[in-house]
PDB file of C-alpha atoms in Angstrom:
ATOM      1  CA  MET A   1      -9.179  10.916   2.870  1.00  0.00           C
ATOM      2  CA  ASP A   2      -6.461  10.001   5.375  1.00  0.00           C
ATOM      3  CA  ALA A   3      -4.416   6.999   6.465  1.00  0.00           C
ATOM      4  CA  GLN A   4      -6.911   5.918   9.131  1.00  0.00           C
ATOM      5  CA  THR A   5      -9.791   5.927   6.636  1.00  0.00           C
ATOM      6  CA  CYS A   6      -7.672   3.868   4.255  1.00  0.00           C
ATOM      7  CA  LEU A   7      -7.121   1.258   6.974  1.00  0.00           C
ATOM      8  CA  LYS A   8     -10.863   1.109   7.620  1.00  0.00           C
ATOM      9  CA  LYS A   9     -11.511   0.554   3.919  1.00  0.00           C
ATOM     10  CA  LEU A  10      -8.962  -2.267   3.860  1.00  0.00           C
ATOM     11  CA  GLY A  11     -10.835  -3.874   6.727  1.00  0.00           C
ATOM     12  CA  TYR A  12     -13.972  -3.945   4.571  1.00  0.00           C
ATOM     13  CA  VAL A  13     -12.026  -5.540   1.713  1.00  0.00           C
ATOM     14  CA  GLY A  14     -10.968  -8.335   4.059  1.00  0.00           C
ATOM     15  CA  VAL A  15      -8.521 -10.347   1.953  1.00  0.00           C
ATOM     16  CA  LEU A  16      -5.385  -8.402   1.052  1.00  0.00           C
ATOM     17  CA  ALA A  17      -2.425  -9.215  -1.200  1.00  0.00           C
ATOM     18  CA  PHE A  18       0.928  -9.213   0.623  1.00  0.00           C
ATOM     19  CA  ALA A  19       4.061  -8.997  -1.531  1.00  0.00           C
ATOM     20  CA  THR A  20       7.553  -9.990  -0.414  1.00  0.00           C
ATOM     21  CA  VAL A  21      10.815 -11.051  -2.074  1.00  0.00           C
ATOM     22  CA  ASP A  22      12.239 -14.529  -1.515  1.00  0.00           C
ATOM     23  CA  GLY A  23      15.859 -15.500  -0.899  1.00  0.00           C
ATOM     24  CA  GLY A  24      16.511 -15.722  -4.624  1.00  0.00           C
ATOM     25  CA  GLY A  25      15.186 -12.227  -5.315  1.00  0.00           C
ATOM     26  CA  ALA A  26      11.935 -13.435  -6.890  1.00  0.00           C
ATOM     27  CA  PRO A  27       8.667 -11.630  -6.054  1.00  0.00           C
ATOM     28  CA  GLN A  28       6.101 -13.545  -4.024  1.00  0.00           C
ATOM     29  CA  VAL A  29       2.447 -12.617  -3.376  1.00  0.00           C
ATOM     30  CA  ARG A  30       0.003 -14.131  -0.865  1.00  0.00           C
ATOM     31  CA  ASN A  31      -3.616 -13.405  -0.042  1.00  0.00           C
ATOM     32  CA  ILE A  32      -3.946 -12.859   3.701  1.00  0.00           C
ATOM     33  CA  SER A  33      -7.112 -12.394   5.748  1.00  0.00           C
ATOM     34  CA  ALA A  34      -5.825 -13.160   9.275  1.00  0.00           C
ATOM     35  CA  ILE A  35      -5.522  -9.425  10.006  1.00  0.00           C
ATOM     36  CA  HIS A  36      -6.437  -7.110  12.868  1.00  0.00           C
ATOM     37  CA  TYR A  37      -6.656  -3.369  12.211  1.00  0.00           C
ATOM     38  CA  GLU A  38      -5.756  -0.552  14.579  1.00  0.00           C
ATOM     39  CA  SER A  39      -5.971   3.162  13.818  1.00  0.00           C
ATOM     40  CA  ASP A  40      -2.180   3.349  13.509  1.00  0.00           C
ATOM     41  CA  GLY A  41      -1.353   0.039  11.855  1.00  0.00           C
ATOM     42  CA  LEU A  42      -2.248  -3.566  11.291  1.00  0.00           C
ATOM     43  CA  TYR A  43      -1.366  -6.947  12.786  1.00  0.00           C
ATOM     44  CA  PHE A  44      -1.372 -10.228  10.862  1.00  0.00           C
ATOM     45  CA  TYR A  45      -0.816 -13.896  11.587  1.00  0.00           C
ATOM     46  CA  THR A  46       1.068 -16.562   9.662  1.00  0.00           C
ATOM     47  CA  ALA A  47       2.590 -19.945  10.544  1.00  0.00           C
ATOM     48  CA  ARG A  48       6.319 -20.126  11.302  1.00  0.00           C
ATOM     49  CA  GLY A  49       6.896 -22.920   8.794  1.00  0.00           C
ATOM     50  CA  LYS A  50       5.631 -20.964   5.798  1.00  0.00           C
ATOM     51  CA  ASP A  51       7.972 -19.366   3.287  1.00  0.00           C
ATOM     52  CA  PHE A  52       6.056 -16.118   3.829  1.00  0.00           C
ATOM     53  CA  CYS A  53       7.068 -16.096   7.502  1.00  0.00           C
ATOM     54  CA  ARG A  54      10.716 -16.849   6.727  1.00  0.00           C
ATOM     55  CA  GLU A  55      10.838 -14.037   4.170  1.00  0.00           C
ATOM     56  CA  LEU A  56       9.390 -11.575   6.679  1.00  0.00           C
ATOM     57  CA  LEU A  57      11.864 -12.636   9.362  1.00  0.00           C
ATOM     58  CA  ALA A  58      14.799 -12.398   6.961  1.00  0.00           C
ATOM     59  CA  ASP A  59      13.949  -9.000   5.472  1.00  0.00           C
ATOM     60  CA  GLY A  60      10.666  -7.570   6.733  1.00  0.00           C
ATOM     61  CA  ARG A  61       9.899  -5.372   3.755  1.00  0.00           C
ATOM     62  CA  VAL A  62       6.360  -5.887   2.544  1.00  0.00           C
ATOM     63  CA  GLN A  63       3.766  -4.258   0.332  1.00  0.00           C
ATOM     64  CA  VAL A  64       0.076  -4.727   1.005  1.00  0.00           C
ATOM     65  CA  LEU A  65      -2.621  -4.118  -1.600  1.00  0.00           C
ATOM     66  CA  GLY A  66      -6.399  -3.945  -1.405  1.00  0.00           C
ATOM     67  CA  TYR A  67      -8.967  -2.985  -4.061  1.00  0.00           C
ATOM     68  CA  THR A  68     -12.466  -1.892  -3.067  1.00  0.00           C
ATOM     69  CA  MET A  69     -15.760  -2.331  -4.901  1.00  0.00           C
ATOM     70  CA  HIS A  70     -15.647   1.421  -5.602  1.00  0.00           C
ATOM     71  CA  LYS A  71     -12.466   1.084  -7.707  1.00  0.00           C
ATOM     72  CA  GLU A  72     -10.206   2.369  -4.942  1.00  0.00           C
ATOM     73  CA  MET A  73      -6.687   0.966  -4.819  1.00  0.00           C
ATOM     74  CA  ILE A  74      -5.055   1.205  -1.388  1.00  0.00           C
ATOM     75  CA  ARG A  75      -1.435   0.212  -1.002  1.00  0.00           C
ATOM     76  CA  LEU A  76       0.818   0.115   2.062  1.00  0.00           C
ATOM     77  CA  TRP A  77       4.547  -0.413   2.155  1.00  0.00           C
ATOM     78  CA  GLY A  78       6.930  -0.651   5.073  1.00  0.00           C
ATOM     79  CA  ARG A  79       8.734  -3.162   7.274  1.00  0.00           C
ATOM     80  CA  ALA A  80       6.811  -5.794   9.222  1.00  0.00           C
ATOM     81  CA  VAL A  81       8.261  -7.013  12.517  1.00  0.00           C
ATOM     82  CA  PRO A  82       7.083  -9.680  14.976  1.00  0.00           C
ATOM     83  CA  VAL A  83       5.242  -8.277  17.962  1.00  0.00           C
ATOM     84  CA  PRO A  84       7.138  -8.789  21.250  1.00  0.00           C
ATOM     85  CA  GLU A  85       6.993 -12.343  22.565  1.00  0.00           C
ATOM     86  CA  GLU A  86       5.020 -11.323  25.641  1.00  0.00           C
ATOM     87  CA  GLU A  87       2.319  -9.819  23.382  1.00  0.00           C
ATOM     88  CA  GLN A  88       2.056 -12.669  20.868  1.00  0.00           C
ATOM     89  CA  GLU A  89      -0.765 -14.516  22.631  1.00  0.00           C
ATOM     90  CA  HIS A  90      -2.842 -11.350  23.051  1.00  0.00           C
ATOM     91  CA  TRP A  91      -2.737 -10.380  19.369  1.00  0.00           C
ATOM     92  CA  ARG A  92      -3.074 -13.971  18.160  1.00  0.00           C
ATOM     93  CA  ASP A  93      -6.204 -14.546  20.239  1.00  0.00           C
ATOM     94  CA  LEU A  94      -7.648 -11.242  19.048  1.00  0.00           C
ATOM     95  CA  ILE A  95      -7.114 -12.148  15.391  1.00  0.00           C
ATOM     96  CA  PHE A  96      -8.644 -15.611  15.920  1.00  0.00           C
ATOM     97  CA  ALA A  97     -11.666 -14.065  17.664  1.00  0.00           C
ATOM     98  CA  GLU A  98     -12.243 -11.682  14.758  1.00  0.00           C
ATOM     99  CA  GLN A  99     -11.673 -14.397  12.115  1.00  0.00           C
ATOM    100  CA  PRO A 100     -13.568 -17.486  13.373  1.00  0.00           C
ATOM    101  CA  TYR A 101     -12.597 -19.587  10.332  1.00  0.00           C
ATOM    102  CA  LEU A 102      -9.015 -19.671  11.634  1.00  0.00           C
ATOM    103  CA  SER A 103     -10.091 -22.073  14.394  1.00  0.00           C
ATOM    104  CA  ASN A 104     -10.879 -24.609  11.670  1.00  0.00           C
ATOM    105  CA  VAL A 105      -7.440 -24.145  10.130  1.00  0.00           C
ATOM    106  CA  TYR A 106      -5.510 -24.143  13.415  1.00  0.00           C
ATOM    107  CA  PRO A 107      -7.755 -25.840  16.025  1.00  0.00           C
ATOM    108  CA  GLY A 108      -6.983 -25.706  19.722  1.00  0.00           C
ATOM    109  CA  ASP A 109      -3.385 -25.146  20.735  1.00  0.00           C
ATOM    110  CA  THR A 110      -2.097 -25.575  17.175  1.00  0.00           C
ATOM    111  CA  ARG A 111      -2.537 -21.821  16.693  1.00  0.00           C
ATOM    112  CA  SER A 112       0.724 -21.448  18.658  1.00  0.00           C
ATOM    113  CA  ILE A 113       2.586 -22.526  15.508  1.00  0.00           C
ATOM    114  CA  GLY A 114       2.077 -18.987  14.188  1.00  0.00           C
ATOM    115  CA  ILE A 115       3.664 -15.585  14.624  1.00  0.00           C
ATOM    116  CA  VAL A 116       1.853 -12.252  14.692  1.00  0.00           C
ATOM    117  CA  PHE A 117       3.619  -9.462  12.803  1.00  0.00           C
ATOM    118  CA  GLN A 118       2.903  -5.762  13.074  1.00  0.00           C
ATOM    119  CA  LEU A 119       3.130  -3.094  10.402  1.00  0.00           C
ATOM    120  CA  ARG A 120       3.176   0.274  12.126  1.00  0.00           C
ATOM    121  CA  ASP A 121       5.790   2.361  10.267  1.00  0.00           C
ATOM    122  CA  PHE A 122       4.584   2.555   6.685  1.00  0.00           C
ATOM    123  CA  ALA A 123       3.396   4.721   3.814  1.00  0.00           C
ATOM    124  CA  VAL A 124      -0.058   4.585   2.255  1.00  0.00           C
ATOM    125  CA  GLU A 125      -1.095   5.330  -1.314  1.00  0.00           C
ATOM    126  CA  TYR A 126      -4.778   5.906  -2.069  1.00  0.00           C
ATOM    127  CA  PHE A 127      -5.733   5.767  -5.758  1.00  0.00           C
ATOM    128  CA  ASN A 128      -9.382   6.180  -6.805  1.00  0.00           C
ATOM    129  CA  LEU A 129     -10.084   5.115 -10.392  1.00  0.00           C
ATOM    130  CA  GLY A 130     -13.843   5.484  -9.964  1.00  0.00           C
ATOM    131  CA  VAL A 131     -13.919   9.278 -10.279  1.00  0.00           C
ATOM    132  CA  ARG A 132     -12.947  11.699 -13.051  1.00  0.00           C
ATOM    133  CA  PRO A 133     -10.381  13.005 -12.883  1.00  0.00           C
ATOM    134  CA  ILE A 134      -8.837  10.164 -10.960  1.00  0.00           C
ATOM    135  CA  PHE A 135      -7.705  11.031  -7.459  1.00  0.00           C
ATOM    136  CA  ARG A 136      -4.601   9.946  -5.582  1.00  0.00           C
ATOM    137  CA  GLU A 137      -2.920  10.888  -2.320  1.00  0.00           C
ATOM    138  CA  SER A 138      -0.178   9.469  -0.129  1.00  0.00           C
ATOM    139  CA  TYR A 139       0.190   9.459   3.644  1.00  0.00           C
ATOM    140  CA  VAL A 140       2.728   8.400   6.257  1.00  0.00           C
ATOM    141  CA  VAL A 141       2.045   6.440   9.440  1.00  0.00           C
ATOM    142  CA  GLY A 142       4.669   6.343  12.194  1.00  0.00           C
ATOM    143  CA  GLY A 143       8.159   6.267  10.725  1.00  0.00           C
ATOM    144  CA  GLY A 144       7.046   5.365   7.209  1.00  0.00           C
ATOM    145  CA  GLU A 145       8.756   6.938   4.208  1.00  0.00           C
ATOM    146  CA  LEU A 146       7.132   8.359   1.080  1.00  0.00           C
ATOM    147  CA  ARG A 147       8.836   7.900  -2.275  1.00  0.00           C
ATOM    148  CA  PRO A 148       8.483  10.528  -5.006  1.00  0.00           C
ATOM    149  CA  LYS A 149       6.580   9.231  -8.040  1.00  0.00           C
ATOM    150  CA  GLY A 150       5.099  10.555 -11.246  1.00  0.00           C
ATOM    151  CA  TYR A 151       6.256  13.522 -13.324  1.00  0.00           C
ATOM    152  CA  LEU A 152       7.176  17.193 -12.915  1.00  0.00           C
ATOM    153  CA  ILE A 153       7.435  19.981 -15.499  1.00  0.00           C
ATOM    154  CA  SER A 154      10.718  21.879 -15.319  1.00  0.00           C
ATOM    155  CA  ASP A 155      11.624  25.478 -16.182  1.00  0.00           C
ATOM    156  CA  ARG A 156      12.570  24.281 -19.676  1.00  0.00           C
ATOM    157  CA  CYS A 157       8.824  24.385 -20.472  1.00  0.00           C
ATOM    158  CA  ILE A 158       8.078  26.614 -23.484  1.00  0.00           C
ATOM    159  CA  GLY A 159       4.327  26.726 -22.900  1.00  0.00           C
ATOM    160  CA  CYS A 160       3.390  24.968 -26.135  1.00  0.00           C
ATOM    161  CA  GLY A 161       0.588  22.936 -24.519  1.00  0.00           C
ATOM    162  CA  ALA A 162       1.587  19.624 -26.108  1.00  0.00           C
ATOM    163  CA  CYS A 163       1.545  17.895 -22.728  1.00  0.00           C
ATOM    164  CA  GLN A 164      -1.845  19.314 -21.851  1.00  0.00           C
ATOM    165  CA  SER A 165      -3.409  18.075 -25.079  1.00  0.00           C
ATOM    166  CA  VAL A 166      -2.340  14.437 -24.547  1.00  0.00           C
ATOM    167  CA  CYS A 167      -3.113  14.082 -20.825  1.00  0.00           C
ATOM    168  CA  PRO A 168      -5.908  11.482 -20.431  1.00  0.00           C
ATOM    169  CA  GLN A 169      -7.136  13.102 -17.202  1.00  0.00           C
ATOM    170  CA  ARG A 170      -6.637  16.769 -18.180  1.00  0.00           C
ATOM    171  CA  ALA A 171      -4.445  17.064 -15.090  1.00  0.00           C
ATOM    172  CA  ILE A 172      -2.080  19.740 -16.464  1.00  0.00           C
ATOM    173  CA  ASP A 173      -2.688  23.430 -15.866  1.00  0.00           C
ATOM    174  CA  SER A 174      -1.323  26.263 -18.006  1.00  0.00           C
ATOM    175  CA  GLY A 175       1.358  28.463 -16.529  1.00  0.00           C
ATOM    176  CA  SER A 176       5.009  29.319 -16.690  1.00  0.00           C
ATOM    177  CA  PRO A 177       5.942  26.539 -16.479  1.00  0.00           C
ATOM    178  CA  PHE A 178       2.845  24.375 -16.960  1.00  0.00           C
ATOM    179  CA  ARG A 179       1.959  22.406 -13.813  1.00  0.00           C
ATOM    180  CA  ILE A 180       0.838  18.813 -13.251  1.00  0.00           C
ATOM    181  CA  ARG A 181      -1.819  18.378 -10.566  1.00  0.00           C
ATOM    182  CA  GLN A 182      -0.245  15.448  -8.766  1.00  0.00           C
ATOM    183  CA  GLU A 183      -3.505  14.377  -7.118  1.00  0.00           C
ATOM    184  CA  ASN A 184      -5.071  13.806 -10.556  1.00  0.00           C
ATOM    185  CA  CYS A 185      -2.058  12.375 -12.411  1.00  0.00           C
ATOM    186  CA  LEU A 186      -2.224   8.801 -13.757  1.00  0.00           C
ATOM    187  CA  HIS A 187       1.588   8.492 -13.970  1.00  0.00           C
ATOM    188  CA  CYS A 188       1.024   7.188 -17.508  1.00  0.00           C
ATOM    189  CA  GLY A 189       3.921   9.186 -19.016  1.00  0.00           C
ATOM    190  CA  SER A 190       2.015  10.547 -22.017  1.00  0.00           C
ATOM    191  CA  CYS A 191       3.168  14.111 -21.279  1.00  0.00           C
ATOM    192  CA  PHE A 192       6.751  12.891 -20.859  1.00  0.00           C
ATOM    193  CA  GLU A 193       6.715  11.158 -24.248  1.00  0.00           C
ATOM    194  CA  HIS A 194       5.177  14.073 -26.143  1.00  0.00           C
ATOM    195  CA  CYS A 195       7.084  17.074 -24.765  1.00  0.00           C
ATOM    196  CA  PRO A 196       9.088  18.521 -27.713  1.00  0.00           C
ATOM    197  CA  VAL A 197      11.788  20.034 -25.487  1.00  0.00           C
ATOM    198  CA  SER A 198      12.147  17.294 -22.828  1.00  0.00           C
ATOM    199  CA  ALA A 199      10.926  19.652 -20.114  1.00  0.00           C
ATOM    200  CA  ILE A 200       9.128  16.888 -18.186  1.00  0.00           C
ATOM    201  CA  CYS A 201      11.089  14.897 -15.624  1.00  0.00           C
ATOM    202  CA  ARG A 202      10.263  11.526 -14.145  1.00  0.00           C
ATOM    203  CA  GLN A 203      10.500  11.345 -10.361  1.00  0.00           C
ATOM    204  CA  GLU A 204      12.573   8.262  -9.625  1.00  0.00           C
ATOM    205  CA  GLY A 205      11.119   7.185  -6.339  1.00  0.00           C
ATOM    206  CA  GLY A 206      10.040   3.620  -7.079  1.00  0.00           C
ATOM    207  CA  GLY A 207       7.363   1.903  -5.026  1.00  0.00           C
TER     208      GLY A 207
END
């Protein structure tokens, strides 16, 4: 798996959830399908009068989520910016050509009411719930930034195996200290809650 394959999978999903924060700090989520995919990013269209557009122009931070029929969760996060003015028509026409229904929503020249944004510097998280153990990986595209998540076992580990016995995915290997296989970790916190010596640390990355 890699970032480019994740983008292809999102293209098959079609309708993606875009999350932003409004001026009052409240979370907002929209389903967006007016999207064009490139190997190094995506472009999407929205009307200037929409709250979604104003939130993007004011802040730009966005998270994008898609879920495939194979139980794969793919999430992007980064900062969306309008494409340069001289490129707006090109990307807008491309999106309308790929999504014919948009001509019913914005017929003729009314499509000019919209702005095309690009997301090219972002991080990707791939999370497959359809396999056992589960599988997850993260990737960076352009200037995107990964945030540490999940749990680590510190040198305070006494090797008792309590964490290993309560892991739903059996993602903890014996050792000194024991080790969590990050690609198979659910981030559920069961090991963290059951460690008798508080040897397990939460990575405070957010996202």
